[in-house]
Amino acid sequence: MNKLVLIAGGSTLVYLGLALLMGVFPGIALSLTPPGPGVKPLTPIEAEGRDIYVADGCSYCHTQQVRPLPQDKVFGRPSAPGDFAYQTPELLGSERTGPDLSNVGARQASDVWQYIHLYNPRAVVPQSIMPSFSWMFDVVDKAPAGVSSVPVPKAFAPAHGVVVPGHQAQALVAYLLSLKQPPLPGAEAMAGAGASAPAAAPPPGGAAAPAPGAASAPAPTAAAENGETLFVNNCSGCHQTTGEGLPGAFPALKGNAVVNDADATTHMHVVLFGLEGAEVGGVKYDSAMPAFGDMLSDKDIAAIIDYERGAWRNTGKPITAADVAAVRAKGK
Amino acid sequence: MSQEVISRPSGTLSGDEPSLRGVFTAYTVSATAWLLFATFVGILLAYKFGAPDFGPGAWLSFGRLRPIHTNDTFYGWASIGLVGAAYYVAVRSCRTSLYSTRLAWLGLGLFNLAAIIGTIALDLGYSAGDLEYREWPWPVRLIFLAALVVTAWNLIATVARRDTDDIYLSNWYTMGGVLWTCIIAVVAILPWYQYGLGQVAVSGYYMHNAVGMWFTPLALGIFYYALPKLLNRPIYSYALGVLAFWTNLAFYPILGAHHFLFSPLPWWLQTTAIVFSVAMLVPVLAGSANYLLTMRGRYGELAHSYPLMFIFVGVVGYLVGSTQGTVEAFRSLQEVWHLTNFTVGHSHLTMYGFVTFAVWGGIYALLPAATGKHPSQLGYALHFWMALVGSFIYVISLSIGGTVQGLDWIHGLPFIQSVVDMQPYYVWRGVGGLLMFLSHLVFAWNVWRMTFARHAEPATPALAEEATA
């Protein structure tokens, strides 16, 4: 009997100690992490959307953790401990079959895009392998008053009627759009984030030097200087890699008057400060374009604009980062 | 009692009382049903990577089926299969009878109840959070905990009434595994320390402990019994087994945070996890060496015994999969592989190449002895080769694909490029997965041959000798 007590009891006691040490105590200590500056609790509809995100297992393909590594800069600034104060259950995830969503509300701020994408991801990203969440939408003859129908491209739209977001889709999109990383205030905050990650903190060459006028702007990397890559990462979701946009949802850049205008001021202004209720080529667009001035440096914006002005047989004249800085300085 | 004597699992194989045979059979049949279901869901998931619009609607969506696949392979297939074998090993190695047949049946009922309700709950969208391997709502996990408590009680009480002085090593692992997992389950359920980042720490702890302190010890316990039994020689070194036992216990619980490298978890916690991931080489090498040395000079017998082949693959899967886990934990390599499909390859190398082959090896080595019925050589061969080749294709394609994915990101390519580049590897994964699933159908046939079939296949001479040894 003694042997049994020693083996079963002894090993279980040892294990209990280790479980407390590695599971319970870190859990207790870290549960007390205070929210970071600007980190707010979710509104009721956002919280409802988060429950749907959990129920439908979104985090099996999408992480919500930006690592302090150069390849993660496209997704936002490195996640800080204070970002997770209101995140229970945690949704950090373990796989990136799809992109990280920590900052998707800023990266992809258009609710119209989010709705089309949820209804059928391939309508906006042809190569996407994300499932369609069409069951969260209703197909009706006519959108009820006060509800905008989703401008799903013809090839993906139902044969009859229009698509309107159901309550689940509205809640989920409200949650997705709430996913915005609040900027870490200055260098102190960077040190704060670094406290949890000093050794891996920005590797040499990728040091996080805040871009002018944009506290949270990712630093340029060699690859990120490529205007096409920047365009694909930031713009093609709506305007498409073909530059043709989506009829009725997102305007084309190919042959676009602003893009081909010899004076690039409006072009730069739109990219820096965003646009709402735009009328392009006689068509009015409900979807808002986000302001990229908060997310990208002047150099990156110049690279994107130059790419847009030269691609798809466009004939706009190229500009420089200094031009962008001048427009940024003038303000909205 | 001399070392030589206690080092060999004792007990005769003839005259198993019907109650033990019934318990072992029921656990095996039940586990097999879960294996078929869970891996069928796996095939469906693999198919969806190429056909994302297949199976529209909430019930068949990827995000709901994925945790059903993982939880049912873990808690339906592997857990039930291992516990069934653990009961048999406990009774035979202690030269006694089962403490309580009723408790064993009760445990089986509870395991199945948890898995059934858990599956339905997840498909209806009742998830405790996308917290890997503890997605079942907490009341369901309480049922699973009850099953564990019943099993621990029954196993310990069986060992307590042993007819031998010493406790054979297998039972150290199986009793320990069940007891430790009770603690894991409680830690995972209690809510008070699971807010935000605190819950991330608990997830790291839970994920790896559920694998390393549950499946690993039970599978190792089965190796320690089945291997000497099949070879009819004692384990190479009892002391090495004891060393592996205590070092596994001391090191494994500490490495969980390596699932969250580069996350906002405290850096010291991540570094500690890496250090102990390396320390895990001690129990892994000690254990693997012990098994491989037990087989020393007898490798020729692999050609004549499929049960031995299954166990050999399981041992190699343990060695390779665990060593890979250590290597993966280094920051330099995590930079490439973290969050890619390489991880999925790793989890299949370990949960399939190691644990699942161990369960099969245990069942093939012991169930025919309990029932007196054998699968056919064709059944053995089809099962073994399809499972082996299938898992090779699966693991290799995802390992290469995951590396490509990680390098795409490092090279700053648009994210969608990594999705496009994975496509051929997803196809190969599906091919491997399909072979694996087909092998499970053959396994089910083999289980039927070993249990309910009227006419037993005449055993091969080697097996017949084994059965009457």
Tab-separated table of C-alpha atoms in Angstrom, chain A residues 83-227:
chain	number	residue	atom	x	y	z
A	83	ASP	CA	-4.903	45.122	-24.919
A	84	PHE	CA	-6.528	42.014	-23.461
A	85	ALA	CA	-8.177	43.443	-20.359
A	86	TYR	CA	-11.697	42.962	-21.709
A	87	GLN	CA	-10.955	39.867	-23.761
A	88	THR	CA	-12.577	36.900	-22.071
A	89	PRO	CA	-12.625	34.291	-23.482
A	90	GLU	CA	-9.239	35.095	-24.953
A	91	LEU	CA	-9.064	34.894	-28.730
A	92	LEU	CA	-5.340	35.021	-29.419
A	93	GLY	CA	-5.615	31.947	-31.623
A	94	SER	CA	-2.909	29.571	-32.782
A	95	GLU	CA	-3.202	29.632	-36.557
A	96	ARG	CA	-3.167	32.235	-39.284
A	97	THR	CA	-4.911	30.509	-42.131
A	98	GLY	CA	-6.400	33.970	-42.581
A	99	PRO	CA	-4.915	37.303	-41.512
A	100	ASP	CA	-4.629	38.589	-37.961
A	101	LEU	CA	-7.647	40.646	-36.888
A	102	SER	CA	-6.251	42.664	-33.944
A	103	ASN	CA	-6.591	45.884	-35.898
A	104	VAL	CA	-9.019	44.907	-38.655
A	105	GLY	CA	-11.463	47.648	-37.696
A	106	ALA	CA	-8.813	50.169	-38.727
A	107	ARG	CA	-7.356	48.195	-41.637
A	108	GLN	CA	-10.703	47.378	-43.205
A	109	ALA	CA	-13.014	50.007	-41.789
A	110	SER	CA	-15.748	49.777	-44.414
A	111	ASP	CA	-18.849	48.024	-43.140
A	112	VAL	CA	-19.959	47.549	-46.753
A	113	TRP	CA	-16.768	45.603	-47.443
A	114	GLN	CA	-17.224	43.562	-44.269
A	115	TYR	CA	-20.794	42.648	-45.248
A	116	ILE	CA	-19.898	41.617	-48.793
A	117	HIS	CA	-16.915	39.687	-47.464
A	118	LEU	CA	-18.978	37.823	-44.871
A	119	TYR	CA	-21.719	37.059	-47.386
A	120	ASN	CA	-19.172	35.581	-49.741
A	121	PRO	CA	-15.465	36.261	-49.177
A	122	ARG	CA	-14.655	35.442	-52.804
A	123	ALA	CA	-16.726	38.394	-53.974
A	124	VAL	CA	-14.011	40.739	-52.713
A	125	VAL	CA	-10.964	38.472	-52.394
A	126	PRO	CA	-11.063	35.971	-55.286
A	127	GLN	CA	-8.399	33.647	-53.828
A	128	SER	CA	-9.970	33.552	-50.361
A	129	ILE	CA	-10.780	30.155	-48.811
A	130	MET	CA	-12.827	31.585	-45.957
A	131	PRO	CA	-16.291	30.027	-45.580
A	132	SER	CA	-19.315	32.035	-46.615
A	133	PHE	CA	-21.456	33.219	-43.726
A	134	SER	CA	-24.492	33.786	-45.911
A	135	TRP	CA	-26.819	32.286	-43.301
A	136	MET	CA	-26.416	35.502	-41.326
A	137	PHE	CA	-28.084	37.428	-44.155
A	138	ASP	CA	-31.616	37.585	-45.469
A	139	VAL	CA	-32.620	37.743	-49.107
A	140	VAL	CA	-35.663	39.997	-49.480
A	141	ASP	CA	-37.514	41.582	-52.384
A	142	LYS	CA	-36.845	45.059	-51.157
A	143	ALA	CA	-34.684	46.320	-48.315
A	144	PRO	CA	-36.861	47.572	-45.437
A	145	ALA	CA	-36.743	51.258	-44.625
A	146	GLY	CA	-33.614	52.259	-42.769
A	147	VAL	CA	-31.635	49.178	-43.798
A	148	SER	CA	-29.161	49.350	-46.668
A	149	SER	CA	-28.944	46.312	-48.841
A	150	VAL	CA	-25.505	44.784	-49.350
A	151	PRO	CA	-24.144	45.552	-52.841
A	152	VAL	CA	-23.066	41.974	-53.548
A	153	PRO	CA	-21.478	41.686	-57.028
A	154	LYS	CA	-23.782	40.038	-59.574
A	155	ALA	CA	-21.795	36.828	-59.892
A	156	PHE	CA	-22.247	36.167	-56.171
A	157	ALA	CA	-25.685	37.667	-55.591
A	158	PRO	CA	-28.899	35.643	-55.373
A	159	ALA	CA	-30.864	35.475	-58.620
A	160	HIS	CA	-33.787	37.423	-57.183
A	161	GLY	CA	-34.104	39.996	-54.455
A	162	VAL	CA	-31.532	41.900	-52.481
A	163	VAL	CA	-29.260	40.832	-49.621
A	164	VAL	CA	-29.712	42.516	-46.260
A	165	PRO	CA	-27.642	41.795	-43.160
A	166	GLY	CA	-29.480	39.908	-40.429
A	167	HIS	CA	-28.989	40.699	-36.768
A	168	GLN	CA	-26.085	38.255	-36.427
A	169	ALA	CA	-24.228	39.834	-39.329
A	170	GLN	CA	-24.791	43.305	-37.919
A	171	ALA	CA	-23.468	42.289	-34.515
A	172	LEU	CA	-20.474	40.463	-35.962
A	173	VAL	CA	-19.522	43.406	-38.181
A	174	ALA	CA	-19.969	45.788	-35.236
A	175	TYR	CA	-17.489	43.612	-33.344
A	176	LEU	CA	-15.025	43.392	-36.240
A	177	LEU	CA	-15.093	47.142	-36.708
A	178	SER	CA	-14.463	47.599	-32.982
A	179	LEU	CA	-11.142	45.771	-33.334
A	180	LYS	CA	-8.851	48.769	-33.423
A	181	GLN	CA	-5.562	48.924	-31.607
A	182	PRO	CA	-5.461	52.127	-29.618
A	183	PRO	CA	-2.125	53.849	-30.310
A	184	LEU	CA	0.457	53.385	-27.615
A	185	PRO	CA	1.346	56.847	-26.415
A	186	GLY	CA	4.928	57.541	-27.433
A	187	ALA	CA	8.117	55.832	-26.447
A	188	GLU	CA	7.044	55.118	-22.896
A	189	ALA	CA	4.304	52.894	-24.158
A	190	MET	CA	6.707	51.113	-26.473
A	191	ALA	CA	8.875	50.419	-23.458
A	192	GLY	CA	5.760	49.148	-21.722
A	193	ALA	CA	5.045	46.720	-24.506
A	194	GLY	CA	8.712	45.844	-24.599
A	195	ALA	CA	8.672	44.976	-20.920
A	196	SER	CA	6.917	41.815	-21.853
A	197	ALA	CA	9.126	41.246	-24.830
A	198	PRO	CA	12.530	42.839	-24.454
A	199	ALA	CA	14.549	40.194	-26.217
A	200	ALA	CA	12.390	39.959	-29.280
A	201	ALA	CA	11.487	43.594	-29.370
A	202	PRO	CA	11.917	45.018	-32.816
A	203	PRO	CA	14.806	43.227	-34.436
A	204	PRO	CA	17.699	45.285	-35.778
A	205	GLY	CA	16.763	47.334	-38.795
A	206	GLY	CA	13.079	47.206	-38.034
A	207	ALA	CA	13.240	49.578	-35.069
A	208	ALA	CA	9.910	51.173	-34.417
A	209	ALA	CA	10.588	54.771	-35.354
A	210	PRO	CA	7.203	56.445	-35.414
A	211	ALA	CA	6.456	57.887	-38.813
A	212	PRO	CA	5.763	61.590	-38.924
A	213	GLY	CA	2.265	62.389	-37.807
A	214	ALA	CA	1.383	58.797	-37.150
A	215	ALA	CA	2.155	57.418	-33.730
A	216	SER	CA	1.070	53.922	-34.595
A	217	ALA	CA	2.483	53.780	-38.089
A	218	PRO	CA	4.469	50.659	-38.837
A	219	ALA	CA	8.072	51.333	-39.758
A	220	PRO	CA	9.013	50.787	-43.376
A	221	THR	CA	10.710	47.544	-44.251
A	222	ALA	CA	12.485	46.734	-47.459
A	223	ALA	CA	9.510	44.821	-48.788
A	224	ALA	CA	6.999	47.369	-47.610
A	225	GLU	CA	8.609	49.981	-49.842
A	226	ASN	CA	7.170	48.147	-52.749
A	227	GLY	CA	4.111	50.128	-53.770
